[in-house]
Structure formats: structure tokens, C-alpha cells
Coordinates of C-alpha atoms in Angstrom, one line a residue:
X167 CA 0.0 0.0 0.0
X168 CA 3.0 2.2 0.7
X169 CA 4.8 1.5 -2.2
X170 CA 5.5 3.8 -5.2
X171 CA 2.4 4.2 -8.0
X172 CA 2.1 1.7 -10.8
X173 CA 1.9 3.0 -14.2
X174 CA -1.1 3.4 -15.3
X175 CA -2.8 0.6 -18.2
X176 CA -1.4 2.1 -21.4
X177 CA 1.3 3.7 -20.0
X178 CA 4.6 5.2 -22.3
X179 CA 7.3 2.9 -22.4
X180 CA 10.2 4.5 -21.2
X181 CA 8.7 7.0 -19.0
X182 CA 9.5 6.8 -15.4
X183 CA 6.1 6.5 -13.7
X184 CA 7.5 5.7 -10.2
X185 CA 9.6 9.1 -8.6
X186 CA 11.4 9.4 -5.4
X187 CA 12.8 12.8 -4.6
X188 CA 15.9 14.4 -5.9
X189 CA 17.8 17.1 -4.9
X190 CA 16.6 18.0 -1.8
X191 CA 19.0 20.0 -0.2
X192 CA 18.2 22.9 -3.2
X193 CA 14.8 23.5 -3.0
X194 CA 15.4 24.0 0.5
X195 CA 17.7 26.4 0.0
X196 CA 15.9 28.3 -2.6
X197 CA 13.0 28.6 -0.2
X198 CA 14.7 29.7 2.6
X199 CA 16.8 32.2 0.4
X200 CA 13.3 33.4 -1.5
X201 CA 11.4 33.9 2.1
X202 CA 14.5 35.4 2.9
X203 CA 14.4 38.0 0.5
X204 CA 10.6 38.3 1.9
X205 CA 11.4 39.3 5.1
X206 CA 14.0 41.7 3.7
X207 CA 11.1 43.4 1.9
X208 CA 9.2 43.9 4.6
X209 CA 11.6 45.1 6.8
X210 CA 12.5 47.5 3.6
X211 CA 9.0 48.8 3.4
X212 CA 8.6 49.3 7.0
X213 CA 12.1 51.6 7.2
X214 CA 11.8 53.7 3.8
X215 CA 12.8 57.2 4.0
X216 CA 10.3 59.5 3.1
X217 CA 12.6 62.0 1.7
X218 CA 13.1 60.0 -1.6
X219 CA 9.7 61.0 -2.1
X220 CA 9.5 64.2 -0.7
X221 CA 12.8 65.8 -1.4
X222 CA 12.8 68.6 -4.3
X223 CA 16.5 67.4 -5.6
X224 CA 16.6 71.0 -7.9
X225 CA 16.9 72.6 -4.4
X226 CA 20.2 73.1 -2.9
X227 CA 18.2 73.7 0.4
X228 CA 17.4 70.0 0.3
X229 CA 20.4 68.7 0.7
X230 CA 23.0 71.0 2.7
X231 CA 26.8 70.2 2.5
X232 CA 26.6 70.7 6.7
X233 CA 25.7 67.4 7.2
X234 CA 23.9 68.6 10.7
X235 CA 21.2 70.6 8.8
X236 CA 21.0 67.5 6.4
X237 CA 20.0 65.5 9.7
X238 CA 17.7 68.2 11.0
X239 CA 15.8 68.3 7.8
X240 CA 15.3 64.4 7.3
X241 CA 14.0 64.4 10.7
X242 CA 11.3 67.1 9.9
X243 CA 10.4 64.9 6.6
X244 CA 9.8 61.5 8.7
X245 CA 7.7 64.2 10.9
X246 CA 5.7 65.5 8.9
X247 CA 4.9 62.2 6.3
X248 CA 5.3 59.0 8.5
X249 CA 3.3 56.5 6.9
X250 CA 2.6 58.6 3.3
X251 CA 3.4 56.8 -0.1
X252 CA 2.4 58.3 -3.1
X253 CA 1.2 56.0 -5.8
X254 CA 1.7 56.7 -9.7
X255 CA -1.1 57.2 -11.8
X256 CA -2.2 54.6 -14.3
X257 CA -1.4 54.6 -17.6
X258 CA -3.8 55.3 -20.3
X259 CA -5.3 52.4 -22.0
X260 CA -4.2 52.3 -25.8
X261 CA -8.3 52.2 -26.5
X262 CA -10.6 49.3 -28.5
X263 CA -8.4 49.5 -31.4
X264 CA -5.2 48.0 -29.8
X265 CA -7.5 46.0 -27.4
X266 CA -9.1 44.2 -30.9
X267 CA -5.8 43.4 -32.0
X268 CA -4.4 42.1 -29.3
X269 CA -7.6 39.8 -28.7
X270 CA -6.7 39.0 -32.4
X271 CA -3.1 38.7 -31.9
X272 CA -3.9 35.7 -29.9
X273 CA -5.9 34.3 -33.1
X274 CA -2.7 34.6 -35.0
X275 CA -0.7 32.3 -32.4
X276 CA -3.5 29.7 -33.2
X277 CA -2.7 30.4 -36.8
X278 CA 0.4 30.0 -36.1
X279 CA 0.6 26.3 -34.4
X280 CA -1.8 25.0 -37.4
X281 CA 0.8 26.5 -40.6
X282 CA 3.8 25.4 -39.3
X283 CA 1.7 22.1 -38.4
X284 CA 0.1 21.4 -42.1
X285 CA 2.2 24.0 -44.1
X286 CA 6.1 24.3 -42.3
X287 CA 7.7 24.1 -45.5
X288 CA 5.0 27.4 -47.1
X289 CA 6.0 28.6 -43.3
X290 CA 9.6 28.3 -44.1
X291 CA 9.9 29.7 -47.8
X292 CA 7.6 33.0 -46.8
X293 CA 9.9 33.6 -43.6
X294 CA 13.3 33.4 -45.9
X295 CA 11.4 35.1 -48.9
X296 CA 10.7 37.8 -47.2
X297 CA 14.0 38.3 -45.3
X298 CA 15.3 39.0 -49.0
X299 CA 12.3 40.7 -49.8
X300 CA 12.3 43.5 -47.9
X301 CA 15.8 45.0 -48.4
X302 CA 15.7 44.7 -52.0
X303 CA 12.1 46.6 -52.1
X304 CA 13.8 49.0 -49.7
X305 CA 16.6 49.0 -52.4
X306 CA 13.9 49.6 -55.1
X307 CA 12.5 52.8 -52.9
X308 CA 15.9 54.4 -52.8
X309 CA 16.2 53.6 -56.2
X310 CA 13.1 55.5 -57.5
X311 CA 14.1 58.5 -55.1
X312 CA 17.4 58.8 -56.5
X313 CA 20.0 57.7 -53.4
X314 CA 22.0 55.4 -55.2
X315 CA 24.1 55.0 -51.7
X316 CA 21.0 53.8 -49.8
X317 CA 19.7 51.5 -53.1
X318 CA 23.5 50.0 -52.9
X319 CA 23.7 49.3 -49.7
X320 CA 19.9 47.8 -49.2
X321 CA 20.9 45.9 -52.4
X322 CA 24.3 44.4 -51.3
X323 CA 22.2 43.5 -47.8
X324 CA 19.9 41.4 -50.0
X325 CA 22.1 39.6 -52.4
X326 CA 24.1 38.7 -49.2
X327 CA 21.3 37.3 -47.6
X328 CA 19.7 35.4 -50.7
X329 CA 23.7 33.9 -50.7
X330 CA 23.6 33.2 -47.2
X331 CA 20.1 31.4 -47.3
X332 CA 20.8 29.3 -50.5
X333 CA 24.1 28.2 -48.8
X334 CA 21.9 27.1 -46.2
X335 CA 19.0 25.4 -48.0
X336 CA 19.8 21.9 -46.8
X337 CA 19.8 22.9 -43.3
X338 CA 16.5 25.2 -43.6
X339 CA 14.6 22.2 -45.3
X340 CA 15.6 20.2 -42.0
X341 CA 14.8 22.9 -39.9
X342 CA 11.3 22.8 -41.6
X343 CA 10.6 19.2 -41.2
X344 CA 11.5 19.3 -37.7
X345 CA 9.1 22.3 -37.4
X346 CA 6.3 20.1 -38.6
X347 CA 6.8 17.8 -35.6
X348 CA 7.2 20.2 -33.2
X349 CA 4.1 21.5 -34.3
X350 CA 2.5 18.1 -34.1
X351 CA 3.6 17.1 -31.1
X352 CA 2.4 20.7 -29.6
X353 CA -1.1 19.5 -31.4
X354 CA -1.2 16.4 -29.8
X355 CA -0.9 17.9 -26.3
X356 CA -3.2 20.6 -26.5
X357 CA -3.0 21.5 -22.8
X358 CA 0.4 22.6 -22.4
X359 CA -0.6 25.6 -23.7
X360 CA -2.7 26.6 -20.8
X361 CA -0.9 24.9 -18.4
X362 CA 2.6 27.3 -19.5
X363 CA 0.2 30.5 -19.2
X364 CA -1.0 29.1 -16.2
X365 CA 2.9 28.9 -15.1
X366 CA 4.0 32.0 -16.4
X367 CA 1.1 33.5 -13.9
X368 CA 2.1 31.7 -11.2
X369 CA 5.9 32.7 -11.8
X370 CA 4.4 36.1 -11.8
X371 CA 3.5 35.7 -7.9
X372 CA 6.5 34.4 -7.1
X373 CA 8.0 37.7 -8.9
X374 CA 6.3 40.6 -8.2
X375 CA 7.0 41.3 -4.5
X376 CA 10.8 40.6 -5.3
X377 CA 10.3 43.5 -7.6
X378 CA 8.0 45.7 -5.2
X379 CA 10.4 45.4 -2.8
X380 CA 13.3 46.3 -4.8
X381 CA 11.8 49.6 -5.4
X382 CA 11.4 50.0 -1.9
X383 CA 14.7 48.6 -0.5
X384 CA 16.2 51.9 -2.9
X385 CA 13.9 54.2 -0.5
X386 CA 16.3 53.3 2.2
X387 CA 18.8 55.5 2.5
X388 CA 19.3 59.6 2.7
X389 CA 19.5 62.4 0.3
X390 CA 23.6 64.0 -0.2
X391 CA 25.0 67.0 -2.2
X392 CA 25.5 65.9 -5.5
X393 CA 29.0 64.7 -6.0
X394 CA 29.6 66.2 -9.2
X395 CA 29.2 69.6 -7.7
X396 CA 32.7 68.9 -6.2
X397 CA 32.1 71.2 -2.6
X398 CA 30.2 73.7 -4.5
X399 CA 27.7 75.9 -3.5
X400 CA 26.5 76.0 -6.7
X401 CA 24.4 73.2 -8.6
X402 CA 27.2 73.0 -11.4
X403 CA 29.5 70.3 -12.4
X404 CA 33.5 71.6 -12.8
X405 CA 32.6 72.7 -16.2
X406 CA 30.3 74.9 -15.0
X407 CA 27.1 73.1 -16.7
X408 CA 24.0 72.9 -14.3
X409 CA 23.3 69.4 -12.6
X410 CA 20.6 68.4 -9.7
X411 CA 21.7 69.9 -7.0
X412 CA 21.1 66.5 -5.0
X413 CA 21.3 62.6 -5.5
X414 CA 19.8 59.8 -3.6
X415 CA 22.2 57.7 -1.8
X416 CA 20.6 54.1 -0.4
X417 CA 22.6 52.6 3.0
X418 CA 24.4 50.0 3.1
X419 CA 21.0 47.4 3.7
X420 CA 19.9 48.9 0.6
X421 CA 22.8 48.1 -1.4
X422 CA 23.3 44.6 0.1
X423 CA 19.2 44.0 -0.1
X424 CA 19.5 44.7 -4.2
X425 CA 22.0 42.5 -4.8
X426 CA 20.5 39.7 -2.9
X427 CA 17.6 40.3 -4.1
X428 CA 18.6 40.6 -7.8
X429 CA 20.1 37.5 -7.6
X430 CA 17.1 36.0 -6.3
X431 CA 15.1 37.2 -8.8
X432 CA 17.1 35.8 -11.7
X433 CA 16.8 32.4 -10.1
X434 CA 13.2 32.6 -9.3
X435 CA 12.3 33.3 -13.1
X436 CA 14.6 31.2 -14.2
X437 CA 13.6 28.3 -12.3
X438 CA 10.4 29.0 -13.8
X439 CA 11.4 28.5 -17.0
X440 CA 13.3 25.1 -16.2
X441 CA 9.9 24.2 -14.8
X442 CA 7.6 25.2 -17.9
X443 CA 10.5 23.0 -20.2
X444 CA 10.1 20.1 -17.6
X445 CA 6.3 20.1 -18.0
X446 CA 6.6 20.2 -21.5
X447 CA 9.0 17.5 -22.0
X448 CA 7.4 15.0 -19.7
X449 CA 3.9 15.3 -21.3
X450 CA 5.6 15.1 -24.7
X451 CA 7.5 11.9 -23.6
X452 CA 4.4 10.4 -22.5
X453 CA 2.3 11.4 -26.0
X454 CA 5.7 10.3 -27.7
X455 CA 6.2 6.9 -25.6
X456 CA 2.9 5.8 -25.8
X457 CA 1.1 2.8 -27.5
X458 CA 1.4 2.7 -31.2
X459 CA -2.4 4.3 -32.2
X460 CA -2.4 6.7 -30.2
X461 CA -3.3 10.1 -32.1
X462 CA -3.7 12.2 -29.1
X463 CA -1.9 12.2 -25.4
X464 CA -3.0 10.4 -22.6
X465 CA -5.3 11.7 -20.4
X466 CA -3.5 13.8 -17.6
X467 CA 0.3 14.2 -19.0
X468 CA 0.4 18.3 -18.3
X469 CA -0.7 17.6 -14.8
X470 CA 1.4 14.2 -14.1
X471 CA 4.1 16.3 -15.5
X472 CA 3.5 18.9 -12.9
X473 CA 3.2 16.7 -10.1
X474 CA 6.4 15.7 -10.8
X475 CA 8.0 19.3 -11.6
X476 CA 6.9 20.9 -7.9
X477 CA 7.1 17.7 -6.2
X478 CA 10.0 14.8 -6.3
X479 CA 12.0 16.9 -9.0
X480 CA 11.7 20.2 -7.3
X481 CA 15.0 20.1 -6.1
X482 CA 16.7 19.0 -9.3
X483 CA 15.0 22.0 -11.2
X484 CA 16.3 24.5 -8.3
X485 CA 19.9 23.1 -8.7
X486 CA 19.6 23.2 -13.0
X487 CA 18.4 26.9 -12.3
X488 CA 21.5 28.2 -10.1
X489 CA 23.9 26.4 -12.4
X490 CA 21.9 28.8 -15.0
X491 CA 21.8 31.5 -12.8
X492 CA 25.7 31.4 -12.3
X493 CA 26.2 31.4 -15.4
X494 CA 24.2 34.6 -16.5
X495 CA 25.7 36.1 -13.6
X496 CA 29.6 35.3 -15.4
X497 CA 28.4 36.3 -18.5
X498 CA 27.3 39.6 -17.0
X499 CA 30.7 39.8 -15.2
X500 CA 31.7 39.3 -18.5
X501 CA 30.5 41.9 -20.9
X502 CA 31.1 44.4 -18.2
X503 CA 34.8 43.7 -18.4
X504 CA 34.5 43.7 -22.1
X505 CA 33.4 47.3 -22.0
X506 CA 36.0 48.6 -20.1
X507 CA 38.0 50.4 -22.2
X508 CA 41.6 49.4 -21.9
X509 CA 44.5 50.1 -23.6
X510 CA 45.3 48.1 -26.4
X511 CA 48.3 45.5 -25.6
X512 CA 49.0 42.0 -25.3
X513 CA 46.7 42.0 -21.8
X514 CA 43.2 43.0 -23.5
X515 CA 44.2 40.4 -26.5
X516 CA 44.6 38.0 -23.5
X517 CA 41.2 39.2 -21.8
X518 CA 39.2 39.2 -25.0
X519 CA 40.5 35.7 -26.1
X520 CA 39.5 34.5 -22.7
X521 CA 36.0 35.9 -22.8
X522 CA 35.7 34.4 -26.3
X523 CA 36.4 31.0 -24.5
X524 CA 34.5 31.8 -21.6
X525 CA 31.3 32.6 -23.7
X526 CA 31.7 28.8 -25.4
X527 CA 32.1 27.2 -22.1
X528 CA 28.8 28.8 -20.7
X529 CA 26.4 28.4 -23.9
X530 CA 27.5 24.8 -23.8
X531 CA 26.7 24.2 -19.9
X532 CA 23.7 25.9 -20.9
X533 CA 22.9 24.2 -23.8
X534 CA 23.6 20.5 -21.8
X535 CA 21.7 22.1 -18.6
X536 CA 18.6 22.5 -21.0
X537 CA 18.6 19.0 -22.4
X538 CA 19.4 17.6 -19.1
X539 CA 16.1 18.8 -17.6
X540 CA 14.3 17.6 -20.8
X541 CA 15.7 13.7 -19.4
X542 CA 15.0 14.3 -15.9
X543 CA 11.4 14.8 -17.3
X544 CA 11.4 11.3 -18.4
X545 CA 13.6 9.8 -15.9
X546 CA 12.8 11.3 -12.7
X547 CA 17.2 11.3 -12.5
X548 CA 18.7 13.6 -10.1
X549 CA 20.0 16.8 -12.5
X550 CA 24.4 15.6 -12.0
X551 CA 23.0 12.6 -13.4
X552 CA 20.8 13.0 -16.0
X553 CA 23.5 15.8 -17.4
X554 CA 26.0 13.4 -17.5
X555 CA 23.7 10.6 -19.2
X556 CA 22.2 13.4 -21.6
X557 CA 25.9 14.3 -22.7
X558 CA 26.5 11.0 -23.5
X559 CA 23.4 10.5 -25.5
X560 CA 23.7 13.6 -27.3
X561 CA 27.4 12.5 -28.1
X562 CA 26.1 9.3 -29.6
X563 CA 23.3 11.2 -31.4
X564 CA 23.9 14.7 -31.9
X565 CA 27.1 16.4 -33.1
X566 CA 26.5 17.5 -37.2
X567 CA 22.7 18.1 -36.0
X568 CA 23.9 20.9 -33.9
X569 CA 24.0 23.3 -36.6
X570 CA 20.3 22.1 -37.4
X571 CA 18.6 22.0 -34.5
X572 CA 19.8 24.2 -32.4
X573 CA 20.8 27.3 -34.8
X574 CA 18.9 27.1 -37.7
X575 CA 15.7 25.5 -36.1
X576 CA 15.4 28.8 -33.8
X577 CA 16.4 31.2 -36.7
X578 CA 13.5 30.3 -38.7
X579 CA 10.9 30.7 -35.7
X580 CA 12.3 34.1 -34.6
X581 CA 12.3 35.4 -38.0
X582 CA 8.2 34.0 -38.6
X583 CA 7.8 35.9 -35.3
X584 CA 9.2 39.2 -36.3
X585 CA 7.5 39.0 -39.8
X586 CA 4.1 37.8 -39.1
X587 CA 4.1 40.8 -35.8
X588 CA 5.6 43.3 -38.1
X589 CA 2.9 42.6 -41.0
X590 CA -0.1 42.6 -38.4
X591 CA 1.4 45.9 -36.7
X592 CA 1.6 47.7 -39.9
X593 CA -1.9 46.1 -40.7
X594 CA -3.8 47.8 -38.1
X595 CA -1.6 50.8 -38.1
X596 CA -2.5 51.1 -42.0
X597 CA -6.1 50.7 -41.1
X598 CA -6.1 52.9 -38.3
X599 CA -4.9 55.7 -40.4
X600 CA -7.0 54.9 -43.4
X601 CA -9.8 55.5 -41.6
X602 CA -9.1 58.6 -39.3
X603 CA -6.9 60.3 -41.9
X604 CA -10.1 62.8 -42.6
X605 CA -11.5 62.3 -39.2
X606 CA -12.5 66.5 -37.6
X607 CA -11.8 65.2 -34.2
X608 CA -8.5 63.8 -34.5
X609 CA -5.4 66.5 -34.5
X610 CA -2.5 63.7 -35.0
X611 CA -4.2 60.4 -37.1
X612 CA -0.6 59.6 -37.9
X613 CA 1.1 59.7 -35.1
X614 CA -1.8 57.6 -33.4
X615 CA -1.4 55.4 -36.1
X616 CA 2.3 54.6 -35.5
X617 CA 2.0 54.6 -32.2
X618 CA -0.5 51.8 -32.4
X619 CA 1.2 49.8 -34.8
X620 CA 4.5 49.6 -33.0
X621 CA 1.9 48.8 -30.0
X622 CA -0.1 45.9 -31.9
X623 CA 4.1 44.6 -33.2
X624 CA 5.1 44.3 -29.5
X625 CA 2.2 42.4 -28.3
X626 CA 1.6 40.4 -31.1
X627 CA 5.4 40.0 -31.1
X628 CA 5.7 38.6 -27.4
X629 CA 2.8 36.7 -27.9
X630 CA 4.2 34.8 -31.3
X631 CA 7.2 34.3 -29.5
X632 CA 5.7 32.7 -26.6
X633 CA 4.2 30.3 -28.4
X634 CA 7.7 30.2 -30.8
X635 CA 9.2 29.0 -27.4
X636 CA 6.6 26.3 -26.8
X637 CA 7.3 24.9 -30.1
X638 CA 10.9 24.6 -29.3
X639 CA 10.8 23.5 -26.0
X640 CA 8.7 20.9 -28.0
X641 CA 11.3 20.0 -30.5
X642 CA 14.1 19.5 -27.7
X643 CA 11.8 17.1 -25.7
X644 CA 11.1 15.2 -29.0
X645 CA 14.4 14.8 -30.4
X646 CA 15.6 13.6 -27.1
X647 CA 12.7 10.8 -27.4
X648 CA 14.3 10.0 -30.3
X649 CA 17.1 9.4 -28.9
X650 CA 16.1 7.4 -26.2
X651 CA 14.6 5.2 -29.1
X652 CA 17.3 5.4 -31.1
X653 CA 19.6 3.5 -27.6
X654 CA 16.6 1.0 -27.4
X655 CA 16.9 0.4 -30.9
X656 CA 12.7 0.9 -31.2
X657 CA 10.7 3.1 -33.1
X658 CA 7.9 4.8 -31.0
X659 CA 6.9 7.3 -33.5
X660 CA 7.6 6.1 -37.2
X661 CA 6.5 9.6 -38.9
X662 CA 9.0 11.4 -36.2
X663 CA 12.0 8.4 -37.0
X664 CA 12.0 9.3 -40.5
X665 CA 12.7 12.6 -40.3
X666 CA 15.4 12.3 -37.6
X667 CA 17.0 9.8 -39.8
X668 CA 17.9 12.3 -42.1
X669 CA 19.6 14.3 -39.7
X670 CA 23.7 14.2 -40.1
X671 CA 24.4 11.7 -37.7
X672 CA 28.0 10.2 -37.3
X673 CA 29.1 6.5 -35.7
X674 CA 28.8 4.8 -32.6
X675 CA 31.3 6.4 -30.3
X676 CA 34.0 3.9 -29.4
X677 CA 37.0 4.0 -27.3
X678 CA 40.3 3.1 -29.0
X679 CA 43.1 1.0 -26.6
X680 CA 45.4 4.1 -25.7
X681 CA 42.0 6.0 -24.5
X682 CA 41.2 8.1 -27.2
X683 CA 37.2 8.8 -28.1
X684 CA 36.6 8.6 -31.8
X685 CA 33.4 7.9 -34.1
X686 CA 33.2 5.0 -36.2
X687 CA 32.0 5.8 -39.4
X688 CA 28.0 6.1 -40.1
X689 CA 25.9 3.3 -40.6
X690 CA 22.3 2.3 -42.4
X691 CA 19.4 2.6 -39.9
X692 CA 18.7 -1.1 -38.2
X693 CA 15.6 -2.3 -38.6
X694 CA 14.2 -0.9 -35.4
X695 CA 11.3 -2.3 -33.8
X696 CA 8.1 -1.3 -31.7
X697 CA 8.5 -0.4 -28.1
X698 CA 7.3 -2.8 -25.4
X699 CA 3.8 -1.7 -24.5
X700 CA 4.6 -2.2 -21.0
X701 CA 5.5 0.9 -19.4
X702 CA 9.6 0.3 -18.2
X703 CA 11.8 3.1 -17.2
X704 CA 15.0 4.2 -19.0
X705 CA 18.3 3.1 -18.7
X706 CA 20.7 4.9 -20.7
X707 CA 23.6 2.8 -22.2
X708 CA 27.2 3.9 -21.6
X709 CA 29.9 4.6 -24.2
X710 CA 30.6 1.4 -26.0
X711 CA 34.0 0.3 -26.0
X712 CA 36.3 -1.7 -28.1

């Protein structure tokens, strides 16, 4: 009675049903270092100065260089407004016009799902067409108003990039295939839509107070004579130009509060997006895995999935998020030190070579970190473990693919994005105009009109890319399926098999005598049979040897 779940009567093969916890220690320490940050807030909120708010920083008066009057004054303000906070007004609502299109904008993500489902390749050709299409118009228009400059160089950028593409054609028709089942497989598991906004929503509570209380932790602190006025009486720099005659300095809570909490922050929304790619993964895995016939997924894969993601793997996702977390905080560290403007010797070749080599190390722990939470999705493996069985599945399965499925693949979704949200922004711009152009009432129907377009572009633009990022998240969990297959030499998903078999794939890896790793030279596709219909978990093979 005690004992771990049985899989349930049609269960996917090769998805781990039965979970015990992993990782504990982590989400431990997350939540003690997120409630942390809590309590930090509150005590932030509860000791703001009120002369952040009410401190006219044009007056010199505000801030005296005796710091005794300073004192005096900051002790009139807690006076006078203990317990005020002023709250910004709202923001003006764009009106029904922007409201319609986004409503619509969501239409177009629907769109979007179904032609890269039945039409990836039309998908495909219109994205690259018109990535060569619009610089050679643009060409066209310089052209006809006689800026030969501006028709060369529009016209150069479009022969370059019909070069570029046609160099590239083999990849792109990959990238499109693999489109087409990452749009079937995001078909087949119609609720992972909702349950990702659903996430992203709940990340959103998780966020927010971090943020609120980032605003306030900056309130804590006291108001100083501007140090560019160098001692002056005067609200002038040293060359004599004006400047505020004040500046906002937090304590040292303040300081150490932000960077805490900053730090926090970035691992609280990244560990909710490792969450959303677990989710995804493990109810792809279990549409993927399951009994040959079936069309749809099982019944209850999103929220299995998500059992599993807040509850035994919890700790695993919280330990795949700080290694991320680290290393956006390095590359940070990073492309400040690339900034710095040193002078140029042997020490900043040395430097930027390093960064270079730095930058390759971190997209590929990145890269491995993302695929590693794609297999504890399926495995239920503790994250060390499941990144050191996913490199050596990718090794066995991956390598020439790279270039196809990780740059290419990407390249064609962000460029359907940016054209499909440009076209509708200038749509509803163009319409907007059209029809207020005349219009008695209206002083500016232009500039309304472009401010609504580039409004309707960025909403319909985050919107297409959210569901951009479904799709891939979609195609990682899927090609990792494949791979599993590949290892048990069975074919879950024949439709999905045959287009992974014309991915670039080299040899079995094999190590030689004197312990050297090389790849034995590629070989037909066995004849790969159907999975087991009982439900067994997966144990990945290790690196064959001679």
C-alpha cells in the first residue's frame, strides 16, 4: 500500500512512472533564500525614508553640504509624512483599437501552431522570402528617389542574404521538417498551452513582491550634495554646466538588499522557466512513448508532469536553475569587463580571447543544462546525473545536428515571429490611419497610427514568440525521445523516426586502446522495432568500448 504508484494501463514505455525525490538540499535552499528576500522586503517597506519621495532634488536647500542641517531636515520629513506613499497614476489604456488586436493577436498564435503544423515548408519559404524581400524593395524605394548610396547598400544587404540562405537550403529544409513535428507534437498535447500561461502567472507571484520590494529597499537611505558639484555651493558640475543639486544615496541594507535580491530574482524566473521545459518534456514523452495508435496524449500528461515538476523533481529544477543562474551572472561579469576600455596590448588580446572562451564554455553548460532537464522529465534522474547521461546521449546522437537543430531550427521561428508581428502591426496601423486620416476630431491620425502599430508589433510579437518558445521547447523534448529510441533500438513514432533519420548523424562512439574517443563511421538505420507496451523506465547505455 505504501509502495511507489504503478503505471497506469497504457502507459509510455520508457517513461519513469515511479519518482522518489531528488535534490533536496536545493529547493530548501531556494526557499529559505526566496522567504529570505521576503522578510528583507518587509523590513524594507517598514524603514523607507520619506525623503526619496519628498525631497525637491533641484533645491540646494534639500540637501546641505553641513551634514547637521541634512539630519535636521530628514527628521522634519519622517515628521511630517510617516506612513505617506504616493502612488503613480495609471497609464492610459491604448483604446478598442489595440485591445481588438491584441484579442486578435492571440488568433494569430492559433494560426500560427496550425501553418507550421500542415504548411512548415510554405511557413519556411515565406519567412526566408521575405527576409530577402524587404531590403531589395527597400533598395527599389531608394532607387526611384534617386539615393543610389542607400539602393547599394539595401541591395548588397539582400544579395548577401539570398547567398547566405541558399548556402543554407539543406539545413532550412531540415529545420522545416523538424518544425512540422514540433508543431504536431504541440497539437497532440493541446493542454500545455494553458498549463505554461498558467505557469508563467504563477511565476508572476513568485515575482512581483521581489520587484516591489526592490523599489522600496532603494527608498532606504538619505538624500547628499551631489558629488559632481565637487564642494560647490553652486548646482554645477566643474565645467560649469547645471546638474541636480542633489542625489539619492541608499545605506548599506539597501545596497546589500538589491544584490541579494537581484540575484534572487534571476533564479526565481529562471527556475520557472526550467519548470515550464520540464512540464513540457514530460507530457511530450508520455504522448511520444505511448502505445502505437495513439493520435492524441494520454489523459492527464500536463498535470502528471507537474506533479512531478513541484514535487520529487523540485530540487533538481532549483539546482539546474543556479547552475543557469551562475552562469548569466559570469556572462554579466563578463560583458562588463568587455566594456572597459583598456588600452590596447597583449593584456586585452589575452582578456578578450578569454572571454571568447569563456562565452563557449557557458552556452555549452547551458545548452547540456537545457537537455538535461528535458531527461530528468522522463527519468525522474537527479540533474548531476541526468547531465551526464544526456551528454553522453547527445554525443552518440547529436554532433553535425547541432547546426540544425539548435541554430537554424530557432532562426526560422524568430524570423516568422518578427515577420508575421511586423505585417499585423503595420496592418492595423494602415487601417487605423486609413480610416481617421479625414476624421475632424483627431489632430495627430498619424502619429496615433504609428504609435499603435508599434503597439499591436510588440504584443503580437511577445505573444508569437511565446508560443515560438513552446514549439521549441517541444522539439528539444522530441528529439531527445528520439534518442532514447534510437539507444533501445525501437521506433515509437515512425512519422518522427523518418525525419530524424535524415539528420547528419556520425558512428557509434567507441573508445580506442590508448583512450582516445573517436566515431566509427556512419551506418544504415537497423531495422528498429516497436516499443514494449509495458511501461519500463529508461536506462541509458554507456559509451561502448572496443
Amino acid at each position: 500500500m505504501g509502495g511507489p504508484p504503478s503505471p497506469p494501463l497504457g502507459g509510455a514505455a520508457h517513461f519513469n512512472y515511479s519518482r522518489v525525490p531528488r535534490d533536496r538540499i536545493f529547493g530548501i535552499f531556494f526557499a529559505l533564500v526566496w522567504a529570505a528576500c521576503i522578510v528583507g522586503g518587509i523590513y524594507a517597506i517598514t524603514h523607507r525614508s520619506p525623503a526619496f519621495v519628498h525631497t525637491d532634488f533641484q533645491d540646494p536647500a534639500s540637501c546641505p553640504l553641513d551634514p547637521t542641517d541634512g539630519h535636521r531636515r530628514l527628521m522634519e520629513l519622517h515628521a511630517q509624512h510617516k506612513g505617506d506613499f504616493s502612488v503613480s497614476d495609471f497609464m492610459r489604456l491604448t483604446g478598442r483599437w489595440l485591445a481588438v488586436s491584441a484579442l486578435l493577436a492571440l488568433g494569430l498564435g492559433v494560426a500560427f501552431i496550425h501553418l507550421f503544423k500542415h504548411h512548415s515548408a510554405v511557413m519556411t519559404k515565406a519567412t526566408v522570402g521575405t527576409q530577402v524581400a524587404f531590403p531589395a524593395a527597400m533598395a527599389i524605394v531608394f532607387i526611384v528617389s534617386g539615393q543610389p548610396l542607400g539602393a547599394l547598400m539595401f541591395g548588397g544587404l539582400a544579395a548577401l542574404s539570398a547567398w547566405v540562405f541558399y548556402l543554407w537550403r539543406d539545413q532550412i529544409d531540415l529545420a522545416t521538417r523538424l518544425l512540422g513535428v514540433s508543431a504536431h507534437g504541440l497539437a497532440a498535447n493541446a493542454g500545455i498551452v494553458p498549463a505554461t500561461i498558467c505557469l508563467s502567472l504563477g511565476s508572476l507571484v513568485a515575482i512581483a513582491p521581489l520587484c516591489a520590494f526592490l523599489g522600496f529597499a532603494f527608498m532606504n537611505g538619505e538624500v547628499i550634495p551631489n558629488p559632481q558639484r565637487q564642494g560647490s555651493l553652486q548646482c554645477v558640475d566643474a565645467e560649469g554646466q547645471d546638474v541636480l543639486c542633489c542625489s539619492w544615496q541608499p545605506n548599506s541594507f539597501a545596497r546589500a538588499y538589491m544584490g541579494c535580491a537581484v540575484v534572487t530574482l534571476l533564479w526565481t524566473m529562471l527556475l520557472a522557466n526550467q519548470i515550464r521545459v520540464f512540464v513540457t518534456s514530460g507530457a511530450v514523452a508520455q504522448w511520444y512513448f505511448a502505445p502505437s495508435g495513439s493520435l492524441t496524449a494520454p489523459r492527464g500528461t500536463t498535470r502528471l508532469s507537474l506533479k512531478h515538476a513541484l514535487g520529487p523533481s523540485f530540487g533538481s529544477l532549483c539546482l539546474s536553475s543556479l547552475v543557469l543562474t551562475i552562469s548569466q551572472l559570469i556572462r554579466d561579469a563578463m560583458d562588463n569587463a568587455s566594456r572597459e576600455n583598456d588600452e590596447v596590448g597583449v593584456g586585452t588580446v589575452i582578456k578578450t580571447i578569454f572571454i571568447c572562451l569563456a562565452q563557449c564554455c557557458l552556452s555549452v553548460l547551458e545548452y547540456l543544462t537545457k537537455f538535461a532537464t528535458v531527461l530528468m522529465a522522463i527519468t525522474g534522474e537527479a540533474f548531476m546525473d541526468a547531465g551526464r547521461h544526456v551528454t553522453d546521449l547527445l554525443l552518440r546522437n547529436l554532433l553535425n545536428a547541432f547546426a540544425s537543430t539548435v541554430w537554424f531550427t530557432p532562426l526560422v521561428i524568430r524570423l516568422a515571429c518578427l515577420t508575421m508581428s511586423a505585417g499585423w502591426g503595420l496592418l492595423s496601423g494602415g487601417a487605423y490611419y486609413y480610416l481617421h486620416r479625414s476624421s475632424a476630431l483627431e489632430a495627430t491620425p498619424g502619429l496615433n497610427a504609428s504609435v499603435l502599430g508599434v503597439s499591436v508589433f510588440v504584443v503580437t510579437q511577445f505573444v508569437l514568440s511565446f508560443i515560438g518558445g513552446i514549439l521549441l521547447s517541444v522539439l528539444d523534448a522530441v528529439f531527445i525521445c528520439w534518442a532514447i529510441d534510437r539507444d533501445s533500438q525501437t521506433v515509437s513514432h515512425p512519422e518522427v523516426y523518418s525525419v530524424f533519420q535524415t539528420v547528419p548523424i556520425p558512428g557509434a562512439v567507441v573508445e580506442q586502446p590508448d583512450g582516445d574517443i573517436q566515431y566509427g563511421a556512419g551506418e544504415a538505420a537497423p531495422s528498429y522495432q516497436a516499443p514494449s507496451s509495458a511501461p519500463h523506465a529508461y536506462e541509458p547505455p554507456t559509451i561502448s568500448r572496443v
